[in-house]
Amino acid sequence: MRGLAAVGRSGRVAGAFPELAGIPAPRTPGDKSAFKYTLWHQLAVMRTHLVFLADARRRGDAYGPFDFIPEITHRFAEGREGTVRPDGLLYYSRTGADGARITNLAFVEVDRGTMGGPRLAAKLNAYARYWATAPLPAGVRPGTIEADGGGVPLWERRYVHFPRLLFVLTGTGQAGFAHRADDLELIARTRYVAKMLRTVPAMVAKLEDLEEEGPGADVWWSITDLEAGPGPWWS
């Protein structure tokens, strides 16, 4: 119970910062086993955020402590399967080769090896569904001439462009990482997901590699073509 009390105190301290106003605190599970699972997962997410923060400071890029927003729910349909909730939404600004300022958005998914590879890969389906959902304007019926062009994609209500997808894996060793990366690549080849990935970059990396070399190094593998070799996450 001391862990629960510490989390509660941390929540009260964090709530005093005006920068965190309006961001709901995550619920703490009452079950000790569930709490332990949630705690270690949150620590892995925090480690991911910190490596981006340290790398940005080395490079002189614009990425601060509050440029990683945890667990924003995006609902695109009814039911439990009609939502995506990434572990974090990352806002990262850097200077390109031509000197222009570039802002990269990314949905970050962190897995500690507690989720089976196919279940992890299935998250790509959920993102593809969110990406493709385009509700018709009010009063326009399906099948009419007005509906031929479809509606505006739901994600455009929040973002100028759809955030790229970054999968960060840890706790499985090299063999486990390779198996999960293969599962992601397999589902990336399905027609529904492949259509999204033509315009939305999706990459996977080991958390240990990010901590050792930095997330800006060539440690990210494109989910659509693992044989292409690693590169930076913004490529």
Short mmCIF file of C-alpha atoms in Angstrom, two decimals:
data_model
loop_
_atom_site.label_atom_id
_atom_site.label_comp_id
_atom_site.label_asym_id
_atom_site.label_seq_id
_atom_site.Cartn_x
_atom_site.Cartn_y
_atom_site.Cartn_z
CA MET A 1 0.00 0.00 0.00
CA ARG A 2 3.00 2.30 0.40
CA GLY A 3 3.33 2.35 -3.38
CA LEU A 4 -0.29 3.47 -3.76
CA ALA A 5 0.24 6.22 -1.18
CA ALA A 6 3.36 7.42 -2.99
CA VAL A 7 1.50 7.57 -6.29
CA GLY A 8 -1.28 9.54 -4.63
CA ARG A 9 1.19 12.05 -3.20
CA SER A 10 2.89 12.37 -6.58
CA GLY A 11 -0.47 13.08 -8.19
CA ARG A 12 -1.19 15.87 -5.71
CA VAL A 13 2.23 17.43 -6.28
CA ALA A 14 1.87 17.23 -10.06
CA GLY A 15 -1.59 18.77 -9.84
CA ALA A 16 -0.06 21.95 -8.44
CA PHE A 17 1.70 22.70 -11.74
CA PRO A 18 -0.37 24.99 -14.00
CA GLU A 19 1.11 23.27 -17.08
CA LEU A 20 -0.77 20.11 -16.09
CA ALA A 21 -4.13 21.80 -15.64
CA GLY A 22 -6.84 19.95 -17.53
CA ILE A 23 -4.83 16.74 -17.89
CA PRO A 24 -6.62 14.03 -15.88
CA ALA A 25 -4.52 11.91 -13.56
CA PRO A 26 -4.52 8.18 -14.42
CA ARG A 27 -6.63 6.03 -12.13
CA THR A 28 -4.72 3.84 -9.74
CA PRO A 29 -5.96 0.23 -9.68
CA GLY A 30 -6.90 -1.13 -6.28
CA ASP A 31 -5.56 -4.60 -7.05
CA LYS A 32 -1.88 -4.93 -6.11
CA SER A 33 -1.00 -7.08 -9.13
CA ALA A 34 -2.71 -4.65 -11.50
CA PHE A 35 -0.96 -1.77 -9.77
CA LYS A 36 2.45 -3.42 -10.22
CA TYR A 37 1.76 -4.05 -13.92
CA THR A 38 0.59 -0.45 -14.42
CA LEU A 39 3.52 0.99 -12.49
CA TRP A 40 6.19 -0.85 -14.49
CA HIS A 41 4.45 0.03 -17.74
CA GLN A 42 4.32 3.71 -16.80
CA LEU A 43 8.00 3.61 -15.90
CA ALA A 44 8.80 2.24 -19.38
CA VAL A 45 6.73 5.03 -20.93
CA MET A 46 8.59 7.59 -18.79
CA ARG A 47 11.94 6.13 -19.85
CA THR A 48 10.87 6.57 -23.46
CA HIS A 49 9.93 10.20 -22.88
CA LEU A 50 13.22 10.91 -21.08
CA VAL A 51 15.41 9.57 -23.90
CA PHE A 52 13.64 11.88 -26.35
CA LEU A 53 14.07 14.77 -23.92
CA ALA A 54 17.80 14.13 -23.43
CA ASP A 55 18.39 13.70 -27.17
CA ALA A 56 16.53 16.91 -27.98
CA ARG A 57 18.72 18.86 -25.56
CA ARG A 58 21.87 17.45 -27.14
CA ARG A 59 20.65 18.37 -30.62
CA GLY A 60 19.18 21.74 -29.71
CA ASP A 61 15.70 20.63 -30.82
CA ALA A 62 12.47 21.89 -29.30
CA TYR A 63 11.05 19.15 -27.10
CA GLY A 64 10.28 19.86 -23.48
CA PRO A 65 8.97 17.97 -20.45
CA PHE A 66 5.37 18.74 -21.38
CA ASP A 67 5.62 17.91 -25.10
CA PHE A 68 4.67 14.30 -24.36
CA ILE A 69 0.95 14.01 -23.56
CA PRO A 70 -0.02 10.63 -22.07
CA GLU A 71 -3.04 8.50 -22.96
CA ILE A 72 -5.29 10.71 -25.07
CA THR A 73 -8.37 8.73 -26.09
CA HIS A 74 -9.47 8.95 -29.73
CA ARG A 75 -12.95 7.53 -30.31
CA PHE A 76 -14.01 6.68 -33.86
CA ALA A 77 -16.81 4.13 -33.32
CA GLU A 78 -19.05 2.67 -30.64
CA GLY A 79 -17.81 0.00 -28.29
CA ARG A 80 -14.51 -0.85 -26.74
CA GLU A 81 -12.86 -1.55 -30.09
CA GLY A 82 -13.89 1.84 -31.41
CA THR A 83 -11.09 3.73 -29.67
CA VAL A 84 -7.34 4.13 -29.81
CA ARG A 85 -5.40 5.38 -26.82
CA PRO A 86 -1.67 5.62 -27.41
CA ASP A 87 0.66 5.61 -24.45
CA GLY A 88 1.69 9.09 -25.48
CA LEU A 89 1.40 11.79 -28.11
CA LEU A 90 4.76 13.33 -28.90
CA TYR A 91 5.32 16.87 -30.24
CA TYR A 92 8.90 17.30 -31.47
CA SER A 93 10.28 20.29 -33.40
CA ARG A 94 13.64 20.19 -35.15
CA THR A 95 15.56 21.97 -37.89
CA GLY A 96 15.69 20.18 -41.22
CA ALA A 97 18.64 19.92 -43.59
CA ASP A 98 17.43 23.02 -45.45
CA GLY A 99 17.22 25.06 -42.25
CA ALA A 100 13.42 24.96 -42.10
CA ARG A 101 11.67 24.21 -38.83
CA ILE A 102 9.82 20.89 -38.82
CA THR A 103 7.31 19.70 -36.22
CA ASN A 104 6.86 15.95 -36.00
CA LEU A 105 3.86 14.39 -34.27
CA ALA A 106 3.89 10.76 -33.19
CA PHE A 107 1.64 8.29 -31.42
CA VAL A 108 3.89 6.27 -29.11
CA GLU A 109 3.07 2.68 -28.12
CA VAL A 110 5.26 1.03 -25.45
CA ASP A 111 5.24 -2.71 -24.76
CA ARG A 112 7.26 -4.54 -22.10
CA GLY A 113 6.70 -7.97 -23.58
CA THR A 114 3.50 -8.47 -21.59
CA MET A 115 1.39 -8.39 -24.74
CA GLY A 116 1.45 -11.13 -27.34
CA GLY A 117 2.91 -10.18 -30.72
CA PRO A 118 -0.36 -10.60 -32.67
CA ARG A 119 -2.25 -8.54 -30.09
CA LEU A 120 0.37 -5.80 -30.30
CA ALA A 121 0.22 -5.86 -34.09
CA ALA A 122 -3.59 -5.64 -33.99
CA LYS A 123 -3.19 -2.09 -32.73
CA LEU A 124 -2.24 -1.17 -36.28
CA ASN A 125 -5.75 -2.19 -37.34
CA ALA A 126 -7.24 0.17 -34.78
CA TYR A 127 -5.11 3.07 -36.01
CA ALA A 128 -6.05 2.24 -39.61
CA ARG A 129 -9.73 2.35 -38.67
CA TYR A 130 -9.27 5.71 -36.94
CA TRP A 131 -7.32 7.04 -39.92
CA ALA A 132 -10.03 5.93 -42.39
CA THR A 133 -13.08 7.11 -40.42
CA ALA A 134 -14.66 10.06 -42.20
CA PRO A 135 -18.20 10.82 -40.98
CA LEU A 136 -20.59 12.39 -43.45
CA PRO A 137 -21.81 15.91 -42.67
CA ALA A 138 -25.07 16.23 -40.77
CA GLY A 139 -28.06 15.76 -43.05
CA VAL A 140 -26.15 13.92 -45.78
CA ARG A 141 -27.35 10.35 -46.35
CA PRO A 142 -25.09 7.52 -47.53
CA GLY A 143 -25.55 6.64 -51.20
CA THR A 144 -26.54 10.13 -52.31
CA ILE A 145 -24.63 12.34 -54.73
CA GLU A 146 -23.61 14.59 -51.84
CA ALA A 147 -22.07 11.61 -50.08
CA ASP A 148 -19.94 10.48 -53.02
CA GLY A 149 -16.93 12.48 -51.88
CA GLY A 150 -17.13 11.14 -48.34
CA GLY A 151 -16.74 13.18 -45.21
CA VAL A 152 -13.76 14.88 -43.63
CA PRO A 153 -11.47 12.40 -41.81
CA LEU A 154 -12.21 12.40 -38.11
CA TRP A 155 -8.56 12.85 -37.16
CA GLU A 156 -8.40 16.18 -39.02
CA ARG A 157 -10.44 17.72 -36.23
CA ARG A 158 -7.33 17.41 -34.03
CA TYR A 159 -4.29 17.25 -36.29
CA VAL A 160 -2.93 18.94 -39.41
CA HIS A 161 -1.52 15.58 -40.47
CA PHE A 162 -1.92 12.12 -39.00
CA PRO A 163 0.82 11.46 -36.41
CA ARG A 164 3.40 8.83 -37.27
CA LEU A 165 3.39 5.60 -35.26
CA LEU A 166 6.32 4.67 -33.01
CA PHE A 167 6.37 1.27 -31.31
CA VAL A 168 8.91 1.01 -28.47
CA LEU A 169 9.59 -2.54 -27.21
CA THR A 170 11.51 -3.70 -24.17
CA GLY A 171 11.92 -6.68 -21.87
CA THR A 172 11.98 -9.41 -24.55
CA GLY A 173 15.59 -9.64 -25.70
CA GLN A 174 16.67 -9.53 -29.33
CA ALA A 175 14.73 -12.66 -30.34
CA GLY A 176 11.50 -11.38 -28.80
CA PHE A 177 11.98 -8.02 -30.45
CA ALA A 178 12.47 -9.67 -33.84
CA HIS A 179 9.33 -11.79 -33.45
CA ARG A 180 7.20 -8.76 -32.53
CA ALA A 181 8.65 -6.69 -35.37
CA ASP A 182 7.79 -9.53 -37.77
CA ASP A 183 4.20 -9.58 -36.45
CA LEU A 184 3.92 -5.84 -37.04
CA GLU A 185 5.30 -6.15 -40.58
CA LEU A 186 2.90 -9.00 -41.35
CA ILE A 187 -0.21 -7.01 -40.46
CA ALA A 188 1.25 -3.94 -42.17
CA ARG A 189 0.95 -5.84 -45.46
CA THR A 190 -2.81 -6.29 -45.15
CA ARG A 191 -4.70 -4.10 -47.56
CA TYR A 192 -6.53 -2.06 -44.93
CA VAL A 193 -3.44 -1.18 -42.92
CA ALA A 194 -1.16 -0.83 -45.95
CA LYS A 195 -3.39 1.90 -47.31
CA MET A 196 -2.79 4.00 -44.19
CA LEU A 197 0.94 3.28 -44.14
CA ARG A 198 1.40 4.69 -47.63
CA THR A 199 1.27 8.14 -46.04
CA VAL A 200 1.78 7.45 -42.32
CA PRO A 201 5.29 6.35 -41.28
CA ALA A 202 5.35 3.53 -38.72
CA MET A 203 8.51 2.34 -36.98
CA VAL A 204 9.65 0.03 -34.20
CA ALA A 205 12.70 0.17 -31.91
CA LYS A 206 14.09 -1.35 -28.73
CA LEU A 207 14.00 0.91 -25.68
CA GLU A 208 17.49 -0.26 -24.73
CA ASP A 209 18.82 0.95 -28.11
CA LEU A 210 17.16 4.33 -27.60
CA GLU A 211 18.79 4.68 -24.19
CA GLU A 212 22.22 3.60 -25.47
CA GLU A 213 22.38 5.49 -28.76
CA GLY A 214 19.57 8.05 -28.57
CA PRO A 215 16.24 8.07 -30.44
CA GLY A 216 17.72 10.23 -33.18
CA ALA A 217 20.21 7.52 -34.12
CA ASP A 218 19.69 4.79 -36.72
CA VAL A 219 17.82 2.46 -34.35
CA TRP A 220 14.31 2.52 -35.85
CA TRP A 221 13.03 -0.16 -38.23
CA SER A 222 10.31 0.64 -40.73
CA ILE A 223 7.36 -1.67 -40.09
CA THR A 224 6.56 -1.73 -43.80
CA ASP A 225 10.06 -2.94 -44.77
CA LEU A 226 12.25 -4.39 -42.03
CA GLU A 227 14.87 -5.47 -44.59
CA ALA A 228 15.57 -1.83 -45.42
CA GLY A 229 17.56 -1.57 -42.19
CA PRO A 230 17.38 0.94 -39.33
CA GLY A 231 17.19 4.70 -39.61
CA PRO A 232 16.15 7.80 -37.61
CA TRP A 233 12.54 7.98 -36.47
CA TRP A 234 11.78 11.13 -38.47
CA SER A 235 12.90 9.66 -41.81
#
